[in-house]
PDB file of C-alpha atoms in Angstrom:
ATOM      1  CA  UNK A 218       0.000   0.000   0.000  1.00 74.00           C
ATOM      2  CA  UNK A 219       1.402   3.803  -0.535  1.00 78.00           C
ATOM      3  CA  UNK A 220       1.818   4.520   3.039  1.00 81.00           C
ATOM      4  CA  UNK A 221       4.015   1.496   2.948  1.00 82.00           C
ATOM      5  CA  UNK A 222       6.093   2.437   0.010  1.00 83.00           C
ATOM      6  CA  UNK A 223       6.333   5.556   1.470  1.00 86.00           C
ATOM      7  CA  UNK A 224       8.101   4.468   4.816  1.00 87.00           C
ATOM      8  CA  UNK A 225      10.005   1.906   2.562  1.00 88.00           C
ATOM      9  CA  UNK A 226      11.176   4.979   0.031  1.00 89.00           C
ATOM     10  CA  UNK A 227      12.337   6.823   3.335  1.00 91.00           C
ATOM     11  CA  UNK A 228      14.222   3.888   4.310  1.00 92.00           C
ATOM     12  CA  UNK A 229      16.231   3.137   1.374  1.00 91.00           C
ATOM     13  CA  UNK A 230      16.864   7.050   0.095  1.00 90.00           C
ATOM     14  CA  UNK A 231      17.324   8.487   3.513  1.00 92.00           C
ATOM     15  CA  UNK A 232      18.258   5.368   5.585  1.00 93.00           C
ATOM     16  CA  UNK A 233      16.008   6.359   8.580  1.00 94.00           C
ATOM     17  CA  UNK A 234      12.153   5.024   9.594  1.00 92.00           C
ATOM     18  CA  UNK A 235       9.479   7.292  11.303  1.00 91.00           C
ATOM     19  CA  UNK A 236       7.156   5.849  14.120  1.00 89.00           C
ATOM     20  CA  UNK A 237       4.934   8.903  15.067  1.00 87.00           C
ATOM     21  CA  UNK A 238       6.771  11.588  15.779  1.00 91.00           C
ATOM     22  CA  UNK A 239      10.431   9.894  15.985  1.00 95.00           C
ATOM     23  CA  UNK A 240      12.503   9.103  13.333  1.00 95.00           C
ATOM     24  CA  UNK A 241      15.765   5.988  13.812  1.00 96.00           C
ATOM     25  CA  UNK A 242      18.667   6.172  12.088  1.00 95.00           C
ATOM     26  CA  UNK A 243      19.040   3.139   9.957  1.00 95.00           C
ATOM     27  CA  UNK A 244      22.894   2.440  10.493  1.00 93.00           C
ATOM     28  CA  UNK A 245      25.197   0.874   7.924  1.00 92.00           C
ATOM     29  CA  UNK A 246      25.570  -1.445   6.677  1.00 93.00           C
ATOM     30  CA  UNK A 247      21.854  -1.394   6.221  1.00 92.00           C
ATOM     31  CA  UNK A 248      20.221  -2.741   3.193  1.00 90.00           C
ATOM     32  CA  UNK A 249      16.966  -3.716   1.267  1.00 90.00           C
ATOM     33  CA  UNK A 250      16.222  -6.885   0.161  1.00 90.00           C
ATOM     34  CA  UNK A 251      12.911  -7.775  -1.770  1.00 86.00           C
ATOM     35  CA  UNK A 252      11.141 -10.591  -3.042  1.00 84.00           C
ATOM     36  CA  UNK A 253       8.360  -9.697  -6.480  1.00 80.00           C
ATOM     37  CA  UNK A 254       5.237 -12.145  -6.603  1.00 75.00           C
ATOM     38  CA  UNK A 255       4.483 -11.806 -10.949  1.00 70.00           C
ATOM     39  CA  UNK A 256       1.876 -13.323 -10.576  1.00 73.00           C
ATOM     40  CA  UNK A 257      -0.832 -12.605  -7.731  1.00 70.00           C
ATOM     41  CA  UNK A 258      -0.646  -9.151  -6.707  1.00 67.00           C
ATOM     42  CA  UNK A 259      -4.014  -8.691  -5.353  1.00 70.00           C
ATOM     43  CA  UNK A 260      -4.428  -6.691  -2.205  1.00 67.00           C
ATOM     44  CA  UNK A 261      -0.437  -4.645  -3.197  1.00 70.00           C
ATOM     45  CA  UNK A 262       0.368  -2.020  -5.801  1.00 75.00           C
ATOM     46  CA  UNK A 263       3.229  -2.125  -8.379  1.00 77.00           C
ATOM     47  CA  UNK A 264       5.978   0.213  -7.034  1.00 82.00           C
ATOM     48  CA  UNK A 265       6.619   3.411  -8.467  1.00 83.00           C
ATOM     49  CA  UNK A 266       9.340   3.388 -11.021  1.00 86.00           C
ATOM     50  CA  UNK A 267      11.079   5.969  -8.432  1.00 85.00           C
ATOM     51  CA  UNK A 268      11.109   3.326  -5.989  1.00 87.00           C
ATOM     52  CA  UNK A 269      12.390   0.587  -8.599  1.00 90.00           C
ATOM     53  CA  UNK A 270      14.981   2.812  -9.334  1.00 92.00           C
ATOM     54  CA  UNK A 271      16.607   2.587  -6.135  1.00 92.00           C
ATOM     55  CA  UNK A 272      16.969  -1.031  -5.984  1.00 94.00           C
ATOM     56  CA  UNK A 273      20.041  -1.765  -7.446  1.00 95.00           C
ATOM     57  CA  UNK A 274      19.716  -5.092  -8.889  1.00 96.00           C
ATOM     58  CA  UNK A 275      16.773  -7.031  -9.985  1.00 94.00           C
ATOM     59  CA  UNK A 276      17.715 -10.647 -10.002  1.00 94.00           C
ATOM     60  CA  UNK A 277      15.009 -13.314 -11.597  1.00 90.00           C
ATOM     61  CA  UNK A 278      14.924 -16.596  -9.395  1.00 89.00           C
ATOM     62  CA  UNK A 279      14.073 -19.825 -11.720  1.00 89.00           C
ATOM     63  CA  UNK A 280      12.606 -22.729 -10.113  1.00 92.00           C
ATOM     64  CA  UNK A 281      15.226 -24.853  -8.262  1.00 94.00           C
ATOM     65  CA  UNK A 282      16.739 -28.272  -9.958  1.00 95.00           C
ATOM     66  CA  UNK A 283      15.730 -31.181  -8.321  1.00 97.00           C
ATOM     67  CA  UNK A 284      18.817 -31.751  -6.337  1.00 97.00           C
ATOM     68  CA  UNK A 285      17.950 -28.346  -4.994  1.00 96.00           C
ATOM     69  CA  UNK A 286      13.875 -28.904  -4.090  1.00 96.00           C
ATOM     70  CA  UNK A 287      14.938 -32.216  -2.567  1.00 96.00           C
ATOM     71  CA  UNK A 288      17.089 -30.399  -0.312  1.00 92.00           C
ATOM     72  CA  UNK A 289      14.598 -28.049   0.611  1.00 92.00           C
ATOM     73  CA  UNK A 290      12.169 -30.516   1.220  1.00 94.00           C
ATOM     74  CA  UNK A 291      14.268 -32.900   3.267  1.00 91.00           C
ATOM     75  CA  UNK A 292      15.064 -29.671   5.229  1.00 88.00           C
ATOM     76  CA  UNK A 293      11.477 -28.196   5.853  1.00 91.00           C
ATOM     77  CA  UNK A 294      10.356 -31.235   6.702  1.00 94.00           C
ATOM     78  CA  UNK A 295      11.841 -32.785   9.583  1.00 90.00           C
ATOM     79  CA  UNK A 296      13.064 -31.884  12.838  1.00 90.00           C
ATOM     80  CA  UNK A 297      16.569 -30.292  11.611  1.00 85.00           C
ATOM     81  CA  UNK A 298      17.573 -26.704  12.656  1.00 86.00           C
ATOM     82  CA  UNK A 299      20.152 -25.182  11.127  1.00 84.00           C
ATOM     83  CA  UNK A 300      23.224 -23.391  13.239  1.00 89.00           C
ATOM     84  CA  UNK A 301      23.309 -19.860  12.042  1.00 91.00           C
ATOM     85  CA  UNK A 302      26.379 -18.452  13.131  1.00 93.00           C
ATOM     86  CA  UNK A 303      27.735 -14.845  12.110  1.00 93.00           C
ATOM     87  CA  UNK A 304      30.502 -15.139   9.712  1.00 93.00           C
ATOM     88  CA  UNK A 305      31.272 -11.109   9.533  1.00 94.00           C
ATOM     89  CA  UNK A 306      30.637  -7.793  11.530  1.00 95.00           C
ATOM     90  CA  UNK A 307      28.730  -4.843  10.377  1.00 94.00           C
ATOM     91  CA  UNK A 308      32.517  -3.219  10.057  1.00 95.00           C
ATOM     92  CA  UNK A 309      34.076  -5.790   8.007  1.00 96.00           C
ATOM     93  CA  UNK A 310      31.252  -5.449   5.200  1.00 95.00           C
ATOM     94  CA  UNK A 311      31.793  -2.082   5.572  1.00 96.00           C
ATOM     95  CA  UNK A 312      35.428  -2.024   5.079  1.00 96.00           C
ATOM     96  CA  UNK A 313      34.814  -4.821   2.024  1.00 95.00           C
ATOM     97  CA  UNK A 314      32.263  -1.444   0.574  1.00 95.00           C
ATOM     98  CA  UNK A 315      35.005   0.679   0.744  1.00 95.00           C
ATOM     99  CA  UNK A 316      37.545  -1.418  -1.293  1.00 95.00           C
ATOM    100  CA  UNK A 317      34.801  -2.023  -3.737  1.00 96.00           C
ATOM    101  CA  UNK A 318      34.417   1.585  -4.267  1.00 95.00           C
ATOM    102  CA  UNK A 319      38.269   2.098  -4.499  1.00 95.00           C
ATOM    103  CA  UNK A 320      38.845  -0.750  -7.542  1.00 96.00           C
ATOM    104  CA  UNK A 321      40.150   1.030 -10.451  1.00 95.00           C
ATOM    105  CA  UNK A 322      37.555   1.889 -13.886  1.00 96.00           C
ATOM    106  CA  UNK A 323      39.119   2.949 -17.109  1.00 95.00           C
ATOM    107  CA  UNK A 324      37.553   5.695 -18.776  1.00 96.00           C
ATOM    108  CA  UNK A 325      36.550   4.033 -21.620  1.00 96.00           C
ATOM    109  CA  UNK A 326      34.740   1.210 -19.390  1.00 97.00           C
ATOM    110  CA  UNK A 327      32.713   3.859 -17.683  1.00 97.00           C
ATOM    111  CA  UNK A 328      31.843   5.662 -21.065  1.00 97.00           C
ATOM    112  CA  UNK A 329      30.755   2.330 -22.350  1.00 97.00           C
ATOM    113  CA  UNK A 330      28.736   1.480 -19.017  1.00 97.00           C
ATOM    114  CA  UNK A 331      27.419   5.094 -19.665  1.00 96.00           C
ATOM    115  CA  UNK A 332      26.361   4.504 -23.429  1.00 96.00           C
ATOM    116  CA  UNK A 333      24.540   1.310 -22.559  1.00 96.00           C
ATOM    117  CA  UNK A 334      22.289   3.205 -20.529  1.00 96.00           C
ATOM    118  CA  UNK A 335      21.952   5.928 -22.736  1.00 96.00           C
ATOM    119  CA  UNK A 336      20.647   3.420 -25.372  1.00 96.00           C
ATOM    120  CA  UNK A 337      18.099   2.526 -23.404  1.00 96.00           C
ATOM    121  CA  UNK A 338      16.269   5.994 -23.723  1.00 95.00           C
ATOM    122  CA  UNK A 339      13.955   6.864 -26.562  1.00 95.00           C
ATOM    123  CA  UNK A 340      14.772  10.035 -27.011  1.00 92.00           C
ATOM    124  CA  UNK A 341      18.612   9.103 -27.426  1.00 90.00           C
ATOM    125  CA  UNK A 342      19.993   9.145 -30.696  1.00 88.00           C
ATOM    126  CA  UNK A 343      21.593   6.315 -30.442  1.00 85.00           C
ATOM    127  CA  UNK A 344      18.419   4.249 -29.377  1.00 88.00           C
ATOM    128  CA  UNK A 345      17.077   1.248 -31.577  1.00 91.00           C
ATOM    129  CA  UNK A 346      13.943   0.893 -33.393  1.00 92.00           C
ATOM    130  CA  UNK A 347      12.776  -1.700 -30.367  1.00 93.00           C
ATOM    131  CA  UNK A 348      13.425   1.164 -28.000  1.00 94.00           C
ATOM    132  CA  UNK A 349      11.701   3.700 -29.222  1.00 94.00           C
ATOM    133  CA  UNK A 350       8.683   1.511 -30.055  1.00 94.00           C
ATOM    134  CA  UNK A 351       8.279  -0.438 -26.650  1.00 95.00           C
ATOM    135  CA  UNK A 352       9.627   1.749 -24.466  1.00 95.00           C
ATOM    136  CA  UNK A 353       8.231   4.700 -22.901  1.00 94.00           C
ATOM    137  CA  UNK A 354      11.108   5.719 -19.902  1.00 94.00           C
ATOM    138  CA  UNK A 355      14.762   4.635 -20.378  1.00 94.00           C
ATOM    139  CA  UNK A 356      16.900   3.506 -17.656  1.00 95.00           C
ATOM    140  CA  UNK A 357      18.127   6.847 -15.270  1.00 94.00           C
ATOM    141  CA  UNK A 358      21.734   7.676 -14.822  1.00 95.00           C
ATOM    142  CA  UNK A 359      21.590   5.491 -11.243  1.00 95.00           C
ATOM    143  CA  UNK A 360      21.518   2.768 -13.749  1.00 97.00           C
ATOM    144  CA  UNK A 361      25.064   3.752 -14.702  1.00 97.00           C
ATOM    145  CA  UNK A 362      26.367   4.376 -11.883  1.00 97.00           C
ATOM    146  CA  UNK A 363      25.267   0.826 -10.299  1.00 97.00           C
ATOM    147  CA  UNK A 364      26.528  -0.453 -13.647  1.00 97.00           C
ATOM    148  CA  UNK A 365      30.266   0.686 -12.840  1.00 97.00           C
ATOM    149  CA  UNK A 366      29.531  -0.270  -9.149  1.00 97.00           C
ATOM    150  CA  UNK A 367      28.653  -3.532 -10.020  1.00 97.00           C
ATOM    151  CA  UNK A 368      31.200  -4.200 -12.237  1.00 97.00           C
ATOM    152  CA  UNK A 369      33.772  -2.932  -9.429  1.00 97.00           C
ATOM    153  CA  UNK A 370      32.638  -5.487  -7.077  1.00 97.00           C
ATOM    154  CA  UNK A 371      32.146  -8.656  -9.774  1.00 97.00           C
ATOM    155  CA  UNK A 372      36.055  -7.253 -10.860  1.00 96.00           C
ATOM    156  CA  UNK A 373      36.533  -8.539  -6.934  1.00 96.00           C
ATOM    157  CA  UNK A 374      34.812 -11.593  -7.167  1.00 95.00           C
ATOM    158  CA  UNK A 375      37.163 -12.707 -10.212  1.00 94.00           C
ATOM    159  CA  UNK A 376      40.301 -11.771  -8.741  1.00 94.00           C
ATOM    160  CA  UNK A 377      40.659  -8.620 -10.718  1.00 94.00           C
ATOM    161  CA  UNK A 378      41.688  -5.303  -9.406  1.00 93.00           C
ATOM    162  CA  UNK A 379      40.226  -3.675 -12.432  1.00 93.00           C
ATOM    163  CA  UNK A 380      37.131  -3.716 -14.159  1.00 96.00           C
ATOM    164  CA  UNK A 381      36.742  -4.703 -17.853  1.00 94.00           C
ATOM    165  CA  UNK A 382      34.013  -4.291 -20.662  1.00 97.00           C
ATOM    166  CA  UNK A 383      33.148  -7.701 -19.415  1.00 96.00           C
ATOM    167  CA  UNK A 384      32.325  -7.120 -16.265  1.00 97.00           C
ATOM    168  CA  UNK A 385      29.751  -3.650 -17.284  1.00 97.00           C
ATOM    169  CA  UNK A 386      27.755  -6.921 -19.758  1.00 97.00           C
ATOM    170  CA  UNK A 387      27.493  -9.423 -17.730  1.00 96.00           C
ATOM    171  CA  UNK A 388      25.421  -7.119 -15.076  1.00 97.00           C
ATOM    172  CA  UNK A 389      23.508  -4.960 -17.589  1.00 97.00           C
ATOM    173  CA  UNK A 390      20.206  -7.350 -17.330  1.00 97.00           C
ATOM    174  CA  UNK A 391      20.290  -7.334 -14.101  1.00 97.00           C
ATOM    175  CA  UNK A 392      21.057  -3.424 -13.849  1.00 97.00           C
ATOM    176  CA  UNK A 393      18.612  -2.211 -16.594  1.00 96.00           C
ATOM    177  CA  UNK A 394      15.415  -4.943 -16.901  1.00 94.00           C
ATOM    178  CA  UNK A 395      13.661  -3.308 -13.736  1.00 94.00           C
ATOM    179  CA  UNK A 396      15.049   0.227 -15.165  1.00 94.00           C
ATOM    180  CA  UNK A 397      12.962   0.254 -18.324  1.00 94.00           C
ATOM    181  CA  UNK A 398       9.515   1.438 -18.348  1.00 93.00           C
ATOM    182  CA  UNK A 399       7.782  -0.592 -21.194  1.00 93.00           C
ATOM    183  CA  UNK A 400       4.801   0.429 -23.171  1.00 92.00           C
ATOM    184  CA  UNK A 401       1.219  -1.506 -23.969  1.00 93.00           C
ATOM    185  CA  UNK A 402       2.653  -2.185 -27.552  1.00 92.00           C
ATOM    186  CA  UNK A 403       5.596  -4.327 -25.662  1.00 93.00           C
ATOM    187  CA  UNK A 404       2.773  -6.428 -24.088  1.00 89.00           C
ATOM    188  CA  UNK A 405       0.545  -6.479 -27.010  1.00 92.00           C
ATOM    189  CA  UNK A 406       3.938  -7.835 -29.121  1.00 93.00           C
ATOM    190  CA  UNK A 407       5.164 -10.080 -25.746  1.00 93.00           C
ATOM    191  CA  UNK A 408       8.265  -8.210 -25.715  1.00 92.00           C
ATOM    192  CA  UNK A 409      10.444  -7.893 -22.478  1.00 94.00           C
ATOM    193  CA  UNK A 410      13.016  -5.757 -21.188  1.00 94.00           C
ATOM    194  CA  UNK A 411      15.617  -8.613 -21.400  1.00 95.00           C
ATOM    195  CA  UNK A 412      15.290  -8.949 -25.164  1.00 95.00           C
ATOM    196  CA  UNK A 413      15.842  -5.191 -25.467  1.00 96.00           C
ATOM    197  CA  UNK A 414      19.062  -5.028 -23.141  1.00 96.00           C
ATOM    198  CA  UNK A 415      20.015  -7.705 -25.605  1.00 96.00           C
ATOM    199  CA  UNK A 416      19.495  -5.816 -28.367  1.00 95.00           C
ATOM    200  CA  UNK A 417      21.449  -3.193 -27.061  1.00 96.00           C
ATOM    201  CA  UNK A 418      24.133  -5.229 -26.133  1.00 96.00           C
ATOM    202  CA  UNK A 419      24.493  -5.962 -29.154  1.00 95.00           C
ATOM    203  CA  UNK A 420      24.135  -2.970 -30.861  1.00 94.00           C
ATOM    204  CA  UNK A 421      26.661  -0.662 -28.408  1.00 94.00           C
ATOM    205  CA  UNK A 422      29.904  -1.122 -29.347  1.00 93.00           C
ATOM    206  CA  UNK A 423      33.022  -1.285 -26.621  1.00 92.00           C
ATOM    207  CA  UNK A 424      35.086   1.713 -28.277  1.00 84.00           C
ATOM    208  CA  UNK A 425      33.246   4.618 -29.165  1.00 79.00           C
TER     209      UNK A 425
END
């Protein structure tokens, strides 16, 4: 409901929550995590694409193999609890933030990151005939900057100290698909923002 999404808007753009008359300080590293139902909404409302906007990925979740559901069953099922244990403090993710942030981008990387998003827009020049037929609002220049921030931290993850071209295209689908605002034509035709990141993908060359 919209007095929900209002308190959760205040949460993740100025990291505080209101009760009454008091407002908390949401310390870091705090963080929102959120799970989309596509198929029974009744009784919610679709966030605002402001709101969307602030999540920084949008990751889709398949159904599990079988290996995986067996698991899950055997484990919901019987008497088992798992031991939860902490494996870091609030200061070492911190820290772990900070060297993200500090990884190295080339300029080139961050101009390409930057014309991905731009080719998302209709009104860009550089936009494709699918764009400016199924979409109405292009990705906003948060996209790009979680698109470089992204790339910093998968960079980390490979054992690079630098971020590549690579890096920017494997996370544009899961930077941009929640970013682009798609028109009734885009329904009508069964077209979805993945194909369209694709296209652009495609389309955007590494080197300007």
């Amino acid at each position: 409901p919209p007095k929900t999404q209002a308190a959760l808007l205040q949460a993740m753009q100025e990291h505080e929550v209101s009760v009454g008359r008091t407002t908390y300080e949401l310390k870091p590293p705090f963080m929102v995590l959120a799970t989309q139902n596509p198929i029974e909404l009744e009784g919610t409302y679709v966030l605002p694409e402001a709101q969307l906007d602030r999540f920084m990925f949008c990751i889709r979740v398949s159904y599990p193999s079988q290996d995986e559901e067996v698991q899950i069953v055997k484990g919901t099922t019987s008497t088992y609890v798992p031991d939860i244990h902490k494996v870091m403090t609030a200061d070492e993710v911190i820290q772990l933030q900070e060297l993200v942030r500090g990884v190295p981008v080339a300029d080139d990387v961050v101009d390409y990151a930057v014309r991905l998003v731009a080719a998302s827009r209709p009104a860009d020049s550089s936009a494709l005939e699918s764009v400016t037929q199924y979409v109405t609002y292009g990705a906003s220049p948060r996209a790009s900057q979680y698109l470089v921030l992204g790339a910093k931290a998968r960079a980390l993850l490979q054992s690079r100290y630098h971020v590549d071209f690579a890096d920017v295209r494997t996370l544009a689908k899961p930077v941009l698909r929640h970013r682009l605002v798609l028109n009734f034509r885009s329904r009508a035709d069964r077209v979805e923002s993945d194909r369209i990141v694709d296209e652009i993908l495609e389309s955007v060359p590494e080197e300007r």
